[in-house]
PDB file of C-alpha atoms and ligand atoms in Angstrom:
ATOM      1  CA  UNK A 244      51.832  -1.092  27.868  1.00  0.00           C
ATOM      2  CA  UNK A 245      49.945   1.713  26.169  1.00  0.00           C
ATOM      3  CA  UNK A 246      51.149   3.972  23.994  1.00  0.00           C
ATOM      4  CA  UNK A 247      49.894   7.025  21.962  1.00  0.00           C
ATOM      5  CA  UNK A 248      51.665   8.578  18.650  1.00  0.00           C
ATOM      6  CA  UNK A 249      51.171  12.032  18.287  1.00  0.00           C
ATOM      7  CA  UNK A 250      52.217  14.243  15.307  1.00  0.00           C
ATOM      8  CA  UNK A 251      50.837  16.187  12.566  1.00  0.00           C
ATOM      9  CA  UNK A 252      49.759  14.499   9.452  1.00  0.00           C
ATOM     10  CA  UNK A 253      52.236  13.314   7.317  1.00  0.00           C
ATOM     11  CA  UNK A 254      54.941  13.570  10.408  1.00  0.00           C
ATOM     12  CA  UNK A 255      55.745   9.047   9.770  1.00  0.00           C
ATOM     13  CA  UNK A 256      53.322   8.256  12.379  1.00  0.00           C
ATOM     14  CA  UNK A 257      52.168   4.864  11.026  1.00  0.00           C
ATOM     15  CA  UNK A 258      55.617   3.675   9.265  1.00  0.00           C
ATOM     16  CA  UNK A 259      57.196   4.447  12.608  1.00  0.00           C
ATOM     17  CA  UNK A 260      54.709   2.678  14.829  1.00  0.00           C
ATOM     18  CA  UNK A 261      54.307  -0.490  12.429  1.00  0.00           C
ATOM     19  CA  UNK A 262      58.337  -0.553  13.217  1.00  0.00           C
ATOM     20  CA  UNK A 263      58.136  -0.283  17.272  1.00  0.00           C
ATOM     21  CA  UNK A 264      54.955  -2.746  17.083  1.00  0.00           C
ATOM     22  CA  UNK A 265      56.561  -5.183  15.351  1.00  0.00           C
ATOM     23  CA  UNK A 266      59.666  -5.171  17.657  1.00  0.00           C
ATOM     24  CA  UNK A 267      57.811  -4.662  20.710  1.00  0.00           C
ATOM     25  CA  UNK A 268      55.451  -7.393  20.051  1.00  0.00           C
ATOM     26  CA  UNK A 269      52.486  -5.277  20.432  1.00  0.00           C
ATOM     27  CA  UNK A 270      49.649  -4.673  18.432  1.00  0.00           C
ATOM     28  CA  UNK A 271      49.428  -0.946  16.386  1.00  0.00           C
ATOM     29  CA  UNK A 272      45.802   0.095  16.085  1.00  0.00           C
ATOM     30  CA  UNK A 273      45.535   3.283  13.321  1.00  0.00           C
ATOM     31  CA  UNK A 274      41.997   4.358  13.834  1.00  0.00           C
ATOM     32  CA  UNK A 275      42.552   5.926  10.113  1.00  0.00           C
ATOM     33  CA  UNK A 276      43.258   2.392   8.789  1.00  0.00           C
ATOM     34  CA  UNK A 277      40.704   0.835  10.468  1.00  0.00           C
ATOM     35  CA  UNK A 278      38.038   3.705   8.813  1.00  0.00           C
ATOM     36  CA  UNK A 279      39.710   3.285   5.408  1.00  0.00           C
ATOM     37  CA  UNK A 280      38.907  -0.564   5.704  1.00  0.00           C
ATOM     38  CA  UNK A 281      35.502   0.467   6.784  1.00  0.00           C
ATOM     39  CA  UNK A 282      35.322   2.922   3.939  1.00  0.00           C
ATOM     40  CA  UNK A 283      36.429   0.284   1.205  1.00  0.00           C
ATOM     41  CA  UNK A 284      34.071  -2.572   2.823  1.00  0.00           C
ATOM     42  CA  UNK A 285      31.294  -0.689   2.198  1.00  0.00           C
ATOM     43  CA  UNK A 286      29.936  -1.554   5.919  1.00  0.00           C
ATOM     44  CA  UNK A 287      27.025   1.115   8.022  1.00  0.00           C
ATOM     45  CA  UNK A 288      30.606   2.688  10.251  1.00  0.00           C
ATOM     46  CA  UNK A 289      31.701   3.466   6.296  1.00  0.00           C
ATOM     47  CA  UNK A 290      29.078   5.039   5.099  1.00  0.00           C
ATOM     48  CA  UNK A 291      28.559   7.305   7.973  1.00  0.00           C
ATOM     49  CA  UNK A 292      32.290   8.280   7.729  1.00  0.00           C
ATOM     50  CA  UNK A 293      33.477   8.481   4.271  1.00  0.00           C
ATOM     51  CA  UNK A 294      32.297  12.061   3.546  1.00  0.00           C
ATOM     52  CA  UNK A 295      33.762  13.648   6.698  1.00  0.00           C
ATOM     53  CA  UNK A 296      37.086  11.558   5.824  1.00  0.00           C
ATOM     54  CA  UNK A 297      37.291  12.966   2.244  1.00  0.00           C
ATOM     55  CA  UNK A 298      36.565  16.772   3.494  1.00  0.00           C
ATOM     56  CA  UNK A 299      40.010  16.501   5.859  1.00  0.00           C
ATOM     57  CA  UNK A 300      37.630  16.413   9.173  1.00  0.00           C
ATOM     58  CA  UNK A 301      37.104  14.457  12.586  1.00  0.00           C
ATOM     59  CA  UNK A 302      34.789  11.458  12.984  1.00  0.00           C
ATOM     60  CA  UNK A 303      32.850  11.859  16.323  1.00  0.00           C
ATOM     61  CA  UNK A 304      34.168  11.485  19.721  1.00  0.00           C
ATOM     62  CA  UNK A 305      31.786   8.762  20.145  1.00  0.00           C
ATOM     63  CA  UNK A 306      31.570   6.646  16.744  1.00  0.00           C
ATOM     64  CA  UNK A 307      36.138   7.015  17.380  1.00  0.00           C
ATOM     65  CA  UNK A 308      35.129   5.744  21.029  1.00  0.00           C
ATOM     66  CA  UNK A 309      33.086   2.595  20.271  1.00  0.00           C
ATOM     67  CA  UNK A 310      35.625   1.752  17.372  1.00  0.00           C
ATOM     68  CA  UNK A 311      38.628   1.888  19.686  1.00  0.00           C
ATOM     69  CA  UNK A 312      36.725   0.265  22.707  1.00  0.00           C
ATOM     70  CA  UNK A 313      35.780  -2.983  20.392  1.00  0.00           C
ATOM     71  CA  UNK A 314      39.352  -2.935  18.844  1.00  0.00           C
ATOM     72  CA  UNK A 315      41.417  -2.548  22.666  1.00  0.00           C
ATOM     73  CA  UNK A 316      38.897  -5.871  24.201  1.00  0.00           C
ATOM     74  CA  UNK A 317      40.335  -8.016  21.435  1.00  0.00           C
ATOM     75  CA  UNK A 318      42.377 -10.327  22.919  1.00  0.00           C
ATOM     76  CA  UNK A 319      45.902  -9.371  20.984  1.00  0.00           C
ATOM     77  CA  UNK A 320      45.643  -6.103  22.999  1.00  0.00           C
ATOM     78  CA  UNK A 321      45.795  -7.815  26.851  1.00  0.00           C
ATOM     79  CA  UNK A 322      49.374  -6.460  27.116  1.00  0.00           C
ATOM     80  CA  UNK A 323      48.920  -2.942  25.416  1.00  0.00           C
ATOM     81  CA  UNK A 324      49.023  -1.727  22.406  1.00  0.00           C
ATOM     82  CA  UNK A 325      50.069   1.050  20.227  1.00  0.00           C
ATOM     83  CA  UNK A 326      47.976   3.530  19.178  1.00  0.00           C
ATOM     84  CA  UNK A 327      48.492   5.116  15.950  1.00  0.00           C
ATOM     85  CA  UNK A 328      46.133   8.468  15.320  1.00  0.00           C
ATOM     86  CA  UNK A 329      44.083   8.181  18.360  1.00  0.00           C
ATOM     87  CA  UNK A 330      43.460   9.897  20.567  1.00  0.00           C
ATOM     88  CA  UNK A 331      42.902  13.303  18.300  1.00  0.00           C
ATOM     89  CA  UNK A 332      40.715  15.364  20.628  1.00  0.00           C
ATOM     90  CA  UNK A 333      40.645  16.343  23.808  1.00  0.00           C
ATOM     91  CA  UNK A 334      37.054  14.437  24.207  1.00  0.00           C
ATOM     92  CA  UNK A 335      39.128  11.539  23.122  1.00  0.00           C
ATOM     93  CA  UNK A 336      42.128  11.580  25.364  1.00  0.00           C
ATOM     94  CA  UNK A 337      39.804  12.185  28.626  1.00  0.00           C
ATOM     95  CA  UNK A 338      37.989   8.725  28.146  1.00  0.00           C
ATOM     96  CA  UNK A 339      41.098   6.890  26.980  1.00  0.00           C
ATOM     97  CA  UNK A 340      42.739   6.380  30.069  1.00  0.00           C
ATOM     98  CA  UNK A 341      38.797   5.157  31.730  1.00  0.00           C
ATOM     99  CA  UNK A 342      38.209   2.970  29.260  1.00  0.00           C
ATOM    100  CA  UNK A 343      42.310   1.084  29.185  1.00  0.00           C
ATOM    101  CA  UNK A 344      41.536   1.175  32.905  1.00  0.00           C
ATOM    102  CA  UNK A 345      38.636  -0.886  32.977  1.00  0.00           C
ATOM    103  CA  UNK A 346      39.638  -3.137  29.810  1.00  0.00           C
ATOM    104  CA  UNK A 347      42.948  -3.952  33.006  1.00  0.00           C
ATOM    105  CA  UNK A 348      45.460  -2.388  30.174  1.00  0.00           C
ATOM    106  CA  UNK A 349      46.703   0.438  32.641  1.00  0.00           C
ATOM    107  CA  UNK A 350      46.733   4.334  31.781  1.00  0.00           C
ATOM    108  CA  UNK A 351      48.369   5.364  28.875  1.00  0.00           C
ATOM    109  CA  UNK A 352      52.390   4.948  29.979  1.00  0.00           C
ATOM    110  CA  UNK A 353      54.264   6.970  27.074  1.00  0.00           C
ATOM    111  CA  UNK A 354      53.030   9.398  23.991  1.00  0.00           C
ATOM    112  CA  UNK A 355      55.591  10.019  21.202  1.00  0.00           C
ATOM    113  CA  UNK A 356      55.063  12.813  20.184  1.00  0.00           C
ATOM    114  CA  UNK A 357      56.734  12.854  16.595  1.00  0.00           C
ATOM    115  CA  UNK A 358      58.095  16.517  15.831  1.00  0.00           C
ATOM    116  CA  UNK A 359      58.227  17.572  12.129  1.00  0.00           C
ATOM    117  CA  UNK A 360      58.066  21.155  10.921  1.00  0.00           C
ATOM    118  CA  UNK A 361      54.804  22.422   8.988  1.00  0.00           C
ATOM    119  CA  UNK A 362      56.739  22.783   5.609  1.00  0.00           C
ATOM    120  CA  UNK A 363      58.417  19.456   5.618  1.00  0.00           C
ATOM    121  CA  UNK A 364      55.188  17.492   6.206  1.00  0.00           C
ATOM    122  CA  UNK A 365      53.167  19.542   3.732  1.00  0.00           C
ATOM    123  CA  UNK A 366      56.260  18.458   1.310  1.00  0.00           C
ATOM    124  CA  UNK A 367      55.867  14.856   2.081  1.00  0.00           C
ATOM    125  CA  UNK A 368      52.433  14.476   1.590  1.00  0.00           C
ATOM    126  CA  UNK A 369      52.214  16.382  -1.444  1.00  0.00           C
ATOM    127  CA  UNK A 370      54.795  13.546  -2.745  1.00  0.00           C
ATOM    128  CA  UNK A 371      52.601  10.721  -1.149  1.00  0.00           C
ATOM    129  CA  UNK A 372      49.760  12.288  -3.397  1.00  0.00           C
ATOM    130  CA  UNK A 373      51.779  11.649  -6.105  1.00  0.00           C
ATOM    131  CA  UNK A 374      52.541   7.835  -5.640  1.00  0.00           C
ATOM    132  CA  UNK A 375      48.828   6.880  -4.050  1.00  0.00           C
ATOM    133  CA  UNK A 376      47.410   8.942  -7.111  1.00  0.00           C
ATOM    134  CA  UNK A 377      48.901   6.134  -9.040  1.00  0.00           C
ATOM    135  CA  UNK A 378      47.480   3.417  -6.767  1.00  0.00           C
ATOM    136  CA  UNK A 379      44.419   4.635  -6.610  1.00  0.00           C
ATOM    137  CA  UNK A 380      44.542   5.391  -3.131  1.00  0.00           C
ATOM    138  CA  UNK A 381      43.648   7.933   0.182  1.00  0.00           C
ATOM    139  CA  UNK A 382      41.710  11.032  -1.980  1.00  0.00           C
ATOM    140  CA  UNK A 383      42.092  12.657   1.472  1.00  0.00           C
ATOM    141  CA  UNK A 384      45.474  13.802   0.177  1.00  0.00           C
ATOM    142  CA  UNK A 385      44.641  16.064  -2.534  1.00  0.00           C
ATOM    143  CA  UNK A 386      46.041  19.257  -1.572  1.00  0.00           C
ATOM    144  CA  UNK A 387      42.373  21.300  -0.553  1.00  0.00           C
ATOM    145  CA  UNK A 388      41.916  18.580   1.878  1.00  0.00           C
ATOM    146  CA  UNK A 389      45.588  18.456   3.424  1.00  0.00           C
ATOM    147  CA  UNK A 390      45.098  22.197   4.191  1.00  0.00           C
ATOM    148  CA  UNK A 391      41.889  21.173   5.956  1.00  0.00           C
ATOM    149  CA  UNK A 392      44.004  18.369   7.608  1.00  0.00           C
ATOM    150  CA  UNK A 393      46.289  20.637   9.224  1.00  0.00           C
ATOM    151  CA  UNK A 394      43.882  22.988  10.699  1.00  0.00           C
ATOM    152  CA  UNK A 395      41.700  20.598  12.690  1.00  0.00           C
ATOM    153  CA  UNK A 396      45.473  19.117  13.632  1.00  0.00           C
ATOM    154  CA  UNK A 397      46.758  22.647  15.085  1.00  0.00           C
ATOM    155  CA  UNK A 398      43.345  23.120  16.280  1.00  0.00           C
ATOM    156  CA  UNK A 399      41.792  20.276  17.784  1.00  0.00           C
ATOM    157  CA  UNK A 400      44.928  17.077  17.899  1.00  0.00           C
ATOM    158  CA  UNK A 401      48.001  20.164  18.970  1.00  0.00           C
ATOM    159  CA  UNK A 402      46.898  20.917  22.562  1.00  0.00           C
ATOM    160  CA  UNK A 403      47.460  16.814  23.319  1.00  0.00           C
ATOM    161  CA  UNK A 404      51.255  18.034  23.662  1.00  0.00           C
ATOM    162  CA  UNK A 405      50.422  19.634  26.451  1.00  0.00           C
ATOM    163  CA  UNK A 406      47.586  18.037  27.814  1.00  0.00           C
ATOM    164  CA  UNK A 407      50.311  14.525  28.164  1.00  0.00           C
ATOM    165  CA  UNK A 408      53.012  16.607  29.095  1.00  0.00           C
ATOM    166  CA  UNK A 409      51.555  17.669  32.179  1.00  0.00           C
ATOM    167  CA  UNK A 410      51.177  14.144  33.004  1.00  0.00           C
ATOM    168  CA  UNK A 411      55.008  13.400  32.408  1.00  0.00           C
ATOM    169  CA  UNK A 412      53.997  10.437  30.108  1.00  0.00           C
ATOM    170  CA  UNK A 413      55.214  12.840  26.785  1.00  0.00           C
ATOM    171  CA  UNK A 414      58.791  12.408  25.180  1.00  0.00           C
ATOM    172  CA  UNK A 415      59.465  14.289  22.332  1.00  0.00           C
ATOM    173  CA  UNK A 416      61.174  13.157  19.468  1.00  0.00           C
ATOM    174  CA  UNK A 417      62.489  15.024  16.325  1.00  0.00           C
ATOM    175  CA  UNK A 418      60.837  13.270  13.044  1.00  0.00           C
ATOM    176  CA  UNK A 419      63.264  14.782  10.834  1.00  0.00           C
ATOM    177  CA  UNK A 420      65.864  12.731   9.161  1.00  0.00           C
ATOM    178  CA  UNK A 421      65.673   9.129   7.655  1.00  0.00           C
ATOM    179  CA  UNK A 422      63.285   6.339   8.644  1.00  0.00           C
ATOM    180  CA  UNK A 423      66.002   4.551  10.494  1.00  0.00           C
ATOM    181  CA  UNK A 424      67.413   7.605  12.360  1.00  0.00           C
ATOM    182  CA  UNK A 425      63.792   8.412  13.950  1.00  0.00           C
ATOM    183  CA  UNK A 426      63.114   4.774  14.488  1.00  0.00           C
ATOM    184  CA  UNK A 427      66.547   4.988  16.868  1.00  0.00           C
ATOM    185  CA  UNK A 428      65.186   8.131  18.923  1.00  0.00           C
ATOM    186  CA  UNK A 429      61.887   6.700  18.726  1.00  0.00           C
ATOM    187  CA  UNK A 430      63.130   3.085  19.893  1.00  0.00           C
ATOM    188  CA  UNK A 431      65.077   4.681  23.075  1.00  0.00           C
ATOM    189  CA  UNK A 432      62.096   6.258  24.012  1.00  0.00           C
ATOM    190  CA  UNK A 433      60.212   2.989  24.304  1.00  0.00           C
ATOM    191  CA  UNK A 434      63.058   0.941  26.210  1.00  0.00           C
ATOM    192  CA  UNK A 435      63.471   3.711  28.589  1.00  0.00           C
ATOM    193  CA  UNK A 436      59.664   3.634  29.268  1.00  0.00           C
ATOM    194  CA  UNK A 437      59.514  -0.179  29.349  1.00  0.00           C
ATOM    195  CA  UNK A 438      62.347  -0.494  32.149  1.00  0.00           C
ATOM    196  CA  UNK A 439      60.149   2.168  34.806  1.00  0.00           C
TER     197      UNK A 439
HETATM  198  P1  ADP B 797      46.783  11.304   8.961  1.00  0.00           P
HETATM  199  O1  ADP B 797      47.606  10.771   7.839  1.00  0.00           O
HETATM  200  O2  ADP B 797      46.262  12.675   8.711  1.00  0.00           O
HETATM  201  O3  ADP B 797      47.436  11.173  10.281  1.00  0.00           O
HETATM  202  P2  ADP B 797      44.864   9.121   9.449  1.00  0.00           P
HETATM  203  O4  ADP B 797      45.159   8.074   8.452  1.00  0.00           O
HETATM  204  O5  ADP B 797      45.271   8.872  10.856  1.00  0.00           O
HETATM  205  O6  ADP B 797      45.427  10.506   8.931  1.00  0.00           O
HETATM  206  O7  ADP B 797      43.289   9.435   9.448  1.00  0.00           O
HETATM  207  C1  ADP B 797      42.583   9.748   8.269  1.00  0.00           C
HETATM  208  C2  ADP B 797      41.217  10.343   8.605  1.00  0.00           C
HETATM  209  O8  ADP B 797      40.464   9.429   9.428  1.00  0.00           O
HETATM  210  C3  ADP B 797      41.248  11.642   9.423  1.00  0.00           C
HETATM  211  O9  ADP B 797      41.444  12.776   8.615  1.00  0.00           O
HETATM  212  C4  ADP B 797      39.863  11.599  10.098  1.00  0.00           C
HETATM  213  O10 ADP B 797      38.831  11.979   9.226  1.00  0.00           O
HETATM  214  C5  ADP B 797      39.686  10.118  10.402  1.00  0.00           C
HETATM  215  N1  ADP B 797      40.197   9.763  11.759  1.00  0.00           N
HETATM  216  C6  ADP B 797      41.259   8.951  12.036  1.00  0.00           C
HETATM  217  N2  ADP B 797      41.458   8.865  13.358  1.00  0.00           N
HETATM  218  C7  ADP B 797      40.516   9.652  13.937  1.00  0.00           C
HETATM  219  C8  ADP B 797      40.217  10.011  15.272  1.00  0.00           C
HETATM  220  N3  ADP B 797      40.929   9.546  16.301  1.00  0.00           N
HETATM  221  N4  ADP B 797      39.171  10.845  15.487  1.00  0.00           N
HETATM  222  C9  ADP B 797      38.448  11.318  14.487  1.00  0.00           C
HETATM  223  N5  ADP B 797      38.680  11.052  13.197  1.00  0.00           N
HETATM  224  C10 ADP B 797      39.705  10.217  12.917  1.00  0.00           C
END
């Protein structure tokens, strides 16, 4: 089964789906991840993306495209997977559903759409800055770049909502409250939509 996370940055996407992955037995692909590791190994994909990472902005369509494509024909994705920060565009979402066809994964089936309100994720990540500022870690946090962040979300990632809600596969779910509590609304979600 596919399924999409959608939600503003900082909104728990990748704590949240690491949870459902791990119960669900499927595997959670974060296309942000998978450019940080690029990033840090110093590989071609890495260099080509580390600038536009630090300045808050989107890869291409078509570098995100051939990354997800290679990751999705590995063979721990033949019953699904969970994405985690793809699709972000509407370039992206358009040639998702082609390309899960053709890798025989079916069309995306349900996108959680993780709900948190503007001040409470600027909040969060300003406190995430805080503790990977000790570790050394994600410079795309610093506060300039967060701004930055949240436009291209409202901008570019936002009209998704709609764009999956007119094809009934969207559900909604508030991403306020602990990590358990949005795990449970989260977790009926997915049962509901593995039982159709
Ligand atoms: P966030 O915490 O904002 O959800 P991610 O960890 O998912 O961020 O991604 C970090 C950065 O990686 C993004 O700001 C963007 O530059 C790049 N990136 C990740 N996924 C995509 C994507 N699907 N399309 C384009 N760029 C992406």
């Amino acid at each position: 089964m596919m399924v999409v996370f959608l939600g503003p940055p900082g909104a728990g996407k990748g704590t949240q789906a690491a949870r459902l992955a791990a119960k669900y037995g499927l595997p959670q692909i974060s296309t942000g991840d998978m450019l940080r590791e690029a990033v840090g190994a110093g590989t071609e994909l890495g260099g080509r993306v580390k600038a536009i990472m630090a300045s808050g902005d989107l890869v291409s369509d078509e570098v995100m495209l051939e990354l997800v494509e290679d990751r999705l024909a590995k063979p721990d994705c033949s019953g699904g997977a969970i994405l985690d920060g793809y699709p972000r565009t509407r370039g992206q979402a358009a040639t998702l559903d082609p390309l899960t066809e053709r890798l025989g994964l079916g069309e995306v089936k349900l996108v959680l759409s993780l709900d948190v309100p503007e001040e409470e994720v600027v909040n969060r990540i300003s406190g995430r800055r805080q503790e990977s500022a000790a570790m050394g870690e994600r410079d795309d946090d610093k506060q300039e770049v967060v701004v930055e962040r949240m436009r291209v979300y409202r901008e570019l990632t936002e009209p998704l909502v709609d764009y999956y809600r007119d094809r009934s596969v969207l559900r909604q779910v508030d991403g306020v409250g602990t990590i358990d509590e949005v795990f449970g609304r989260l977790d009926e979600a997915m049962r509901e939509a593995v039982q159709q």
